[in-house]
């Protein structure tokens, strides 16, 4: 088998395609401990033993050297057979955050230097073939005073990344093919995902070419999600059967079937979120849904009462805040913290829940009273008095009946639309009859086509063309400041190169090596 190195490997999307194409992966590297856990576990699943069949290095690429790589791969079962020029192919996609579209950037920015370090490894390993993938924005991204890996020269001023690449590869003794943008949907992936792919071959080996584009028989979202549900929701497709049976071979050459289904934990949504998701029709984002409702109108109070009252209270935020503060002042309960927008907004939301539960005779009413008592630092009887005193005074800017009538007539203002749908304009309900939009790392950007919830990790993985046997480990998701440092399961899936796209590219490299 030909031998490959997989850099910036992430959870292993490109790795899956490389293995499916017939390569042995000698060495792989990433700097995230979370993706290391998933990546190395996948190799264990496939019987690919760490330190014997392959080596994973947890490191920033700046810490990697050709000497380190050769020490590790020459310690594997193959023996001391590798030196510069012997590795068949290097695959990788340096993260693009450091590339600038917005003007000058410091060439010493460590994110810019990832691109430089990748070229350095290529220079020192001298593989026969090089594959580099990235976002389409790389085609017009600029580098400032970028240092060459050939010698001490500097590409002075601002230069396009693709122009730097061409000159560097020529200097390294490679031919770089004219760059192409490949859409994953053209290679069996049930997703519109455009990736720039750079292919280069050493001047002393057979020329490589890009994979041929498939322009028919696209895999739809419906195709992708088969064999995942029970009862009345159960169905099967060719794609889902392939995902279930497996495409990636283990160490013996047999594909690995799924044993049960992992990563299918369903997120819990409250009634308001579930009702909000219910409004979207397949293929709609917020803009399309609002446009439709402005034509059709909607009886939100009758169909989706939780969302109706939640949005009503949001629209009346300013007047409700005044009512809340007046009561607190009159009763001598006002504290400094109660004057903040955050405290007032949350209290207004709890009043909205009390309003809903009182109308619907819901047992949640007393739970909210208890919660509100803790926030206001008063007992339950005082909180009930607060509720009785203010409930009839709330929502004076736009009354309940006025709001309902406007919605029924489709007279939906931008403020009303934001209260109903939130500010998240890119959220979309997937259309089962087409390929999905590009999967990203935030799960709440996508609503399931058939259920009123976001996707599970496994459902996203299906849309990326991962086998069902591939397990994603670590946290499911994260948020806030941790998002820049952690790589939870949803991020691992969203950042991955779709395995079927990777397989198509790697197969072309395998084909010329096989000659």
PDB file of C-alpha atoms in Angstrom, residues 29-216:
ATOM      1  CA  UNK A  29      -0.883  15.335  13.839  1.00  0.00           C
ATOM      2  CA  UNK A  30      -3.171  17.929  15.404  1.00  0.00           C
ATOM      3  CA  UNK A  31      -2.858  20.242  18.399  1.00  0.00           C
ATOM      4  CA  UNK A  32      -6.290  19.574  19.976  1.00  0.00           C
ATOM      5  CA  UNK A  33      -6.454  16.946  22.754  1.00  0.00           C
ATOM      6  CA  UNK A  34     -10.183  16.560  22.070  1.00  0.00           C
ATOM      7  CA  UNK A  35      -9.685  15.584  18.431  1.00  0.00           C
ATOM      8  CA  UNK A  36      -6.774  13.355  19.447  1.00  0.00           C
ATOM      9  CA  UNK A  37      -9.181  11.349  21.589  1.00  0.00           C
ATOM     10  CA  UNK A  38     -11.595  10.863  18.682  1.00  0.00           C
ATOM     11  CA  UNK A  39      -8.895  10.320  16.032  1.00  0.00           C
ATOM     12  CA  UNK A  40      -6.882   7.723  17.969  1.00  0.00           C
ATOM     13  CA  UNK A  41     -10.049   5.935  19.083  1.00  0.00           C
ATOM     14  CA  UNK A  42     -11.045   5.540  15.434  1.00  0.00           C
ATOM     15  CA  UNK A  43      -7.707   3.912  14.676  1.00  0.00           C
ATOM     16  CA  UNK A  44      -8.269   1.546  17.620  1.00  0.00           C
ATOM     17  CA  UNK A  45     -11.673   0.664  16.186  1.00  0.00           C
ATOM     18  CA  UNK A  46      -9.998  -0.188  12.880  1.00  0.00           C
ATOM     19  CA  UNK A  47      -7.252  -2.219  14.529  1.00  0.00           C
ATOM     20  CA  UNK A  48      -4.599   0.332  13.513  1.00  0.00           C
ATOM     21  CA  UNK A  49      -2.235   0.222  16.477  1.00  0.00           C
ATOM     22  CA  UNK A  50      -0.522   3.327  17.797  1.00  0.00           C
ATOM     23  CA  UNK A  51       3.258   2.959  17.720  1.00  0.00           C
ATOM     24  CA  UNK A  52       3.097  -0.122  15.506  1.00  0.00           C
ATOM     25  CA  UNK A  53       0.956   0.675  12.462  1.00  0.00           C
ATOM     26  CA  UNK A  54       0.838   4.456  12.810  1.00  0.00           C
ATOM     27  CA  UNK A  55       1.869   7.398  14.993  1.00  0.00           C
ATOM     28  CA  UNK A  56      -0.237  10.329  16.188  1.00  0.00           C
ATOM     29  CA  UNK A  57       1.591  13.447  17.390  1.00  0.00           C
ATOM     30  CA  UNK A  58      -0.260  15.922  19.602  1.00  0.00           C
ATOM     31  CA  UNK A  59       1.557  19.093  18.629  1.00  0.00           C
ATOM     32  CA  UNK A  60       1.373  22.467  16.983  1.00  0.00           C
ATOM     33  CA  UNK A  61       2.888  22.145  13.515  1.00  0.00           C
ATOM     34  CA  UNK A  62       5.530  24.710  14.531  1.00  0.00           C
ATOM     35  CA  UNK A  63       6.915  22.032  16.868  1.00  0.00           C
ATOM     36  CA  UNK A  64       7.128  19.396  14.134  1.00  0.00           C
ATOM     37  CA  UNK A  65      10.284  18.677  12.171  1.00  0.00           C
ATOM     38  CA  UNK A  66      11.084  16.225   9.414  1.00  0.00           C
ATOM     39  CA  UNK A  67      13.584  14.564  11.764  1.00  0.00           C
ATOM     40  CA  UNK A  68      10.842  13.984  14.347  1.00  0.00           C
ATOM     41  CA  UNK A  69       8.499  12.569  11.715  1.00  0.00           C
ATOM     42  CA  UNK A  70      11.130  10.217  10.283  1.00  0.00           C
ATOM     43  CA  UNK A  71      12.137   9.009  13.765  1.00  0.00           C
ATOM     44  CA  UNK A  72       8.521   8.106  14.504  1.00  0.00           C
ATOM     45  CA  UNK A  73       7.642   6.448  11.178  1.00  0.00           C
ATOM     46  CA  UNK A  74      10.916   4.512  11.067  1.00  0.00           C
ATOM     47  CA  UNK A  75      10.019   3.087  14.478  1.00  0.00           C
ATOM     48  CA  UNK A  76       6.846   1.499  13.091  1.00  0.00           C
ATOM     49  CA  UNK A  77       6.422  -2.084  11.883  1.00  0.00           C
ATOM     50  CA  UNK A  78       7.692  -1.253   8.394  1.00  0.00           C
ATOM     51  CA  UNK A  79      11.289  -0.848   9.557  1.00  0.00           C
ATOM     52  CA  UNK A  80      13.771   1.940   8.920  1.00  0.00           C
ATOM     53  CA  UNK A  81      12.849   2.383   5.264  1.00  0.00           C
ATOM     54  CA  UNK A  82      11.824   6.032   5.082  1.00  0.00           C
ATOM     55  CA  UNK A  83      13.929   9.036   4.224  1.00  0.00           C
ATOM     56  CA  UNK A  84      13.278  12.312   2.414  1.00  0.00           C
ATOM     57  CA  UNK A  85      11.491  11.558  -0.865  1.00  0.00           C
ATOM     58  CA  UNK A  86      10.044   8.177   0.178  1.00  0.00           C
ATOM     59  CA  UNK A  87       6.640   9.218   1.568  1.00  0.00           C
ATOM     60  CA  UNK A  88       3.995   8.925  -1.135  1.00  0.00           C
ATOM     61  CA  UNK A  89       1.659  11.758  -0.143  1.00  0.00           C
ATOM     62  CA  UNK A  90       1.016  14.469   2.418  1.00  0.00           C
ATOM     63  CA  UNK A  91      -2.555  15.619   3.034  1.00  0.00           C
ATOM     64  CA  UNK A  92      -3.544  18.651   5.067  1.00  0.00           C
ATOM     65  CA  UNK A  93      -5.470  21.889   5.357  1.00  0.00           C
ATOM     66  CA  UNK A  94      -3.825  24.644   7.416  1.00  0.00           C
ATOM     67  CA  UNK A  95      -6.520  26.556   9.344  1.00  0.00           C
ATOM     68  CA  UNK A  96      -7.414  29.739   7.505  1.00  0.00           C
ATOM     69  CA  UNK A  97      -8.038  32.194  10.365  1.00  0.00           C
ATOM     70  CA  UNK A  98      -4.719  33.917   9.831  1.00  0.00           C
ATOM     71  CA  UNK A  99      -5.319  34.742   6.164  1.00  0.00           C
ATOM     72  CA  UNK A 100      -6.336  38.373   5.753  1.00  0.00           C
ATOM     73  CA  UNK A 101      -8.972  39.808   3.437  1.00  0.00           C
ATOM     74  CA  UNK A 102      -9.207  43.076   5.246  1.00  0.00           C
ATOM     75  CA  UNK A 103      -5.814  44.658   4.599  1.00  0.00           C
ATOM     76  CA  UNK A 104      -2.356  44.303   6.031  1.00  0.00           C
ATOM     77  CA  UNK A 105      -1.515  41.722   8.654  1.00  0.00           C
ATOM     78  CA  UNK A 106       1.679  41.043  10.545  1.00  0.00           C
ATOM     79  CA  UNK A 107       3.567  38.194   8.830  1.00  0.00           C
ATOM     80  CA  UNK A 108       4.679  37.037  12.272  1.00  0.00           C
ATOM     81  CA  UNK A 109       1.058  36.325  13.253  1.00  0.00           C
ATOM     82  CA  UNK A 110       1.267  32.647  14.340  1.00  0.00           C
ATOM     83  CA  UNK A 111      -1.939  31.827  12.431  1.00  0.00           C
ATOM     84  CA  UNK A 112      -0.371  33.077   9.207  1.00  0.00           C
ATOM     85  CA  UNK A 113       2.681  30.973   9.941  1.00  0.00           C
ATOM     86  CA  UNK A 114       0.675  27.717   9.879  1.00  0.00           C
ATOM     87  CA  UNK A 115       0.671  28.046   6.106  1.00  0.00           C
ATOM     88  CA  UNK A 116       4.433  28.648   6.154  1.00  0.00           C
ATOM     89  CA  UNK A 117       5.050  25.660   8.454  1.00  0.00           C
ATOM     90  CA  UNK A 118       3.082  23.331   6.187  1.00  0.00           C
ATOM     91  CA  UNK A 119       5.317  24.314   3.282  1.00  0.00           C
ATOM     92  CA  UNK A 120       8.368  23.777   5.496  1.00  0.00           C
ATOM     93  CA  UNK A 121       7.312  20.197   6.266  1.00  0.00           C
ATOM     94  CA  UNK A 122       6.736  19.546   2.545  1.00  0.00           C
ATOM     95  CA  UNK A 123      10.181  20.942   1.765  1.00  0.00           C
ATOM     96  CA  UNK A 124      11.884  18.612   4.253  1.00  0.00           C
ATOM     97  CA  UNK A 125       9.803  15.436   3.728  1.00  0.00           C
ATOM     98  CA  UNK A 126       9.745  15.755  -0.094  1.00  0.00           C
ATOM     99  CA  UNK A 127       6.612  13.628  -0.642  1.00  0.00           C
ATOM    100  CA  UNK A 128       5.740  12.539  -4.161  1.00  0.00           C
ATOM    101  CA  UNK A 129       2.301  14.194  -3.976  1.00  0.00           C
ATOM    102  CA  UNK A 130       0.847  17.040  -1.960  1.00  0.00           C
ATOM    103  CA  UNK A 131      -2.837  17.701  -1.265  1.00  0.00           C
ATOM    104  CA  UNK A 132      -3.928  20.893   0.456  1.00  0.00           C
ATOM    105  CA  UNK A 133      -7.560  21.869   1.029  1.00  0.00           C
ATOM    106  CA  UNK A 134      -9.067  25.024   2.442  1.00  0.00           C
ATOM    107  CA  UNK A 135     -12.036  27.383   2.380  1.00  0.00           C
ATOM    108  CA  UNK A 136     -12.855  29.161  -0.874  1.00  0.00           C
ATOM    109  CA  UNK A 137     -11.897  32.492   0.652  1.00  0.00           C
ATOM    110  CA  UNK A 138      -8.244  31.489   0.411  1.00  0.00           C
ATOM    111  CA  UNK A 139      -8.360  32.343  -3.311  1.00  0.00           C
ATOM    112  CA  UNK A 140      -8.464  36.068  -2.621  1.00  0.00           C
ATOM    113  CA  UNK A 141      -6.670  36.150   0.704  1.00  0.00           C
ATOM    114  CA  UNK A 142      -3.522  38.216   1.049  1.00  0.00           C
ATOM    115  CA  UNK A 143      -0.310  37.749   3.017  1.00  0.00           C
ATOM    116  CA  UNK A 144       1.939  40.612   4.036  1.00  0.00           C
ATOM    117  CA  UNK A 145       5.736  40.206   3.708  1.00  0.00           C
ATOM    118  CA  UNK A 146       5.427  36.428   3.756  1.00  0.00           C
ATOM    119  CA  UNK A 147       8.718  34.550   4.345  1.00  0.00           C
ATOM    120  CA  UNK A 148       9.652  31.873   1.806  1.00  0.00           C
ATOM    121  CA  UNK A 149      10.693  28.359   2.844  1.00  0.00           C
ATOM    122  CA  UNK A 150      13.141  28.219  -0.087  1.00  0.00           C
ATOM    123  CA  UNK A 151      15.698  30.667   1.291  1.00  0.00           C
ATOM    124  CA  UNK A 152      15.803  34.009   3.103  1.00  0.00           C
ATOM    125  CA  UNK A 153      13.631  35.795   0.533  1.00  0.00           C
ATOM    126  CA  UNK A 154      10.476  37.640   1.534  1.00  0.00           C
ATOM    127  CA  UNK A 155       7.376  38.136  -0.621  1.00  0.00           C
ATOM    128  CA  UNK A 156       7.322  41.853   0.025  1.00  0.00           C
ATOM    129  CA  UNK A 157       4.035  43.694   0.380  1.00  0.00           C
ATOM    130  CA  UNK A 158       0.686  41.977  -0.016  1.00  0.00           C
ATOM    131  CA  UNK A 159       0.547  38.837  -2.153  1.00  0.00           C
ATOM    132  CA  UNK A 160      -2.234  36.395  -2.913  1.00  0.00           C
ATOM    133  CA  UNK A 161      -1.869  33.055  -1.139  1.00  0.00           C
ATOM    134  CA  UNK A 162      -2.373  31.142  -4.395  1.00  0.00           C
ATOM    135  CA  UNK A 163       0.470  33.109  -6.064  1.00  0.00           C
ATOM    136  CA  UNK A 164       2.806  32.424  -3.157  1.00  0.00           C
ATOM    137  CA  UNK A 165       1.912  28.735  -3.295  1.00  0.00           C
ATOM    138  CA  UNK A 166       2.681  28.472  -6.997  1.00  0.00           C
ATOM    139  CA  UNK A 167       6.110  30.079  -6.632  1.00  0.00           C
ATOM    140  CA  UNK A 168       6.985  28.037  -3.555  1.00  0.00           C
ATOM    141  CA  UNK A 169       6.029  24.729  -5.184  1.00  0.00           C
ATOM    142  CA  UNK A 170       7.997  25.543  -8.315  1.00  0.00           C
ATOM    143  CA  UNK A 171      11.025  26.312  -6.141  1.00  0.00           C
ATOM    144  CA  UNK A 172      10.556  23.041  -4.233  1.00  0.00           C
ATOM    145  CA  UNK A 173      10.568  21.028  -7.459  1.00  0.00           C
ATOM    146  CA  UNK A 174       6.827  20.450  -7.813  1.00  0.00           C
ATOM    147  CA  UNK A 175       4.183  21.150 -10.418  1.00  0.00           C
ATOM    148  CA  UNK A 176       1.087  22.743  -8.923  1.00  0.00           C
ATOM    149  CA  UNK A 177      -2.102  22.108 -10.887  1.00  0.00           C
ATOM    150  CA  UNK A 178      -4.433  25.003 -11.603  1.00  0.00           C
ATOM    151  CA  UNK A 179      -6.486  25.313  -8.453  1.00  0.00           C
ATOM    152  CA  UNK A 180     -10.025  23.934  -8.428  1.00  0.00           C
ATOM    153  CA  UNK A 181     -13.020  24.433  -6.180  1.00  0.00           C
ATOM    154  CA  UNK A 182     -14.676  21.083  -5.480  1.00  0.00           C
ATOM    155  CA  UNK A 183     -18.247  20.810  -4.209  1.00  0.00           C
ATOM    156  CA  UNK A 184     -18.687  17.847  -1.872  1.00  0.00           C
ATOM    157  CA  UNK A 185     -22.200  17.306  -3.283  1.00  0.00           C
ATOM    158  CA  UNK A 186     -20.591  16.225  -6.577  1.00  0.00           C
ATOM    159  CA  UNK A 187     -18.883  13.310  -4.844  1.00  0.00           C
ATOM    160  CA  UNK A 188     -21.774  11.641  -3.048  1.00  0.00           C
ATOM    161  CA  UNK A 189     -21.824  13.878   0.043  1.00  0.00           C
ATOM    162  CA  UNK A 190     -25.380  15.024   0.948  1.00  0.00           C
ATOM    163  CA  UNK A 191     -24.179  18.591   1.435  1.00  0.00           C
ATOM    164  CA  UNK A 192     -23.268  21.731  -0.494  1.00  0.00           C
ATOM    165  CA  UNK A 193     -19.705  22.265   0.695  1.00  0.00           C
ATOM    166  CA  UNK A 194     -17.212  24.044  -1.540  1.00  0.00           C
ATOM    167  CA  UNK A 195     -13.545  23.494  -0.769  1.00  0.00           C
ATOM    168  CA  UNK A 196     -10.472  24.798  -2.571  1.00  0.00           C
ATOM    169  CA  UNK A 197      -8.118  21.930  -3.363  1.00  0.00           C
ATOM    170  CA  UNK A 198      -4.477  22.377  -4.336  1.00  0.00           C
ATOM    171  CA  UNK A 199      -2.843  19.341  -5.963  1.00  0.00           C
ATOM    172  CA  UNK A 200       0.889  19.196  -6.594  1.00  0.00           C
ATOM    173  CA  UNK A 201       3.237  16.456  -7.775  1.00  0.00           C
ATOM    174  CA  UNK A 202       6.992  16.176  -7.640  1.00  0.00           C
ATOM    175  CA  UNK A 203       8.551  16.740 -11.027  1.00  0.00           C
ATOM    176  CA  UNK A 204      10.059  13.220 -11.159  1.00  0.00           C
ATOM    177  CA  UNK A 205       6.744  11.341 -10.728  1.00  0.00           C
ATOM    178  CA  UNK A 206       3.567  10.738 -12.714  1.00  0.00           C
ATOM    179  CA  UNK A 207       1.231  13.726 -13.033  1.00  0.00           C
ATOM    180  CA  UNK A 208      -1.925  13.666 -10.928  1.00  0.00           C
ATOM    181  CA  UNK A 209      -5.318  15.122 -11.840  1.00  0.00           C
ATOM    182  CA  UNK A 210      -8.445  16.250 -10.055  1.00  0.00           C
ATOM    183  CA  UNK A 211     -11.289  13.760  -9.542  1.00  0.00           C
ATOM    184  CA  UNK A 212     -14.052  13.838 -12.124  1.00  0.00           C
ATOM    185  CA  UNK A 213     -17.172  15.656 -10.996  1.00  0.00           C
ATOM    186  CA  UNK A 214     -20.409  13.688 -10.677  1.00  0.00           C
ATOM    187  CA  UNK A 215     -23.286  15.840 -11.893  1.00  0.00           C
ATOM    188  CA  UNK A 216     -26.237  13.501 -11.346  1.00  0.00           C
TER     189      UNK A 216
END
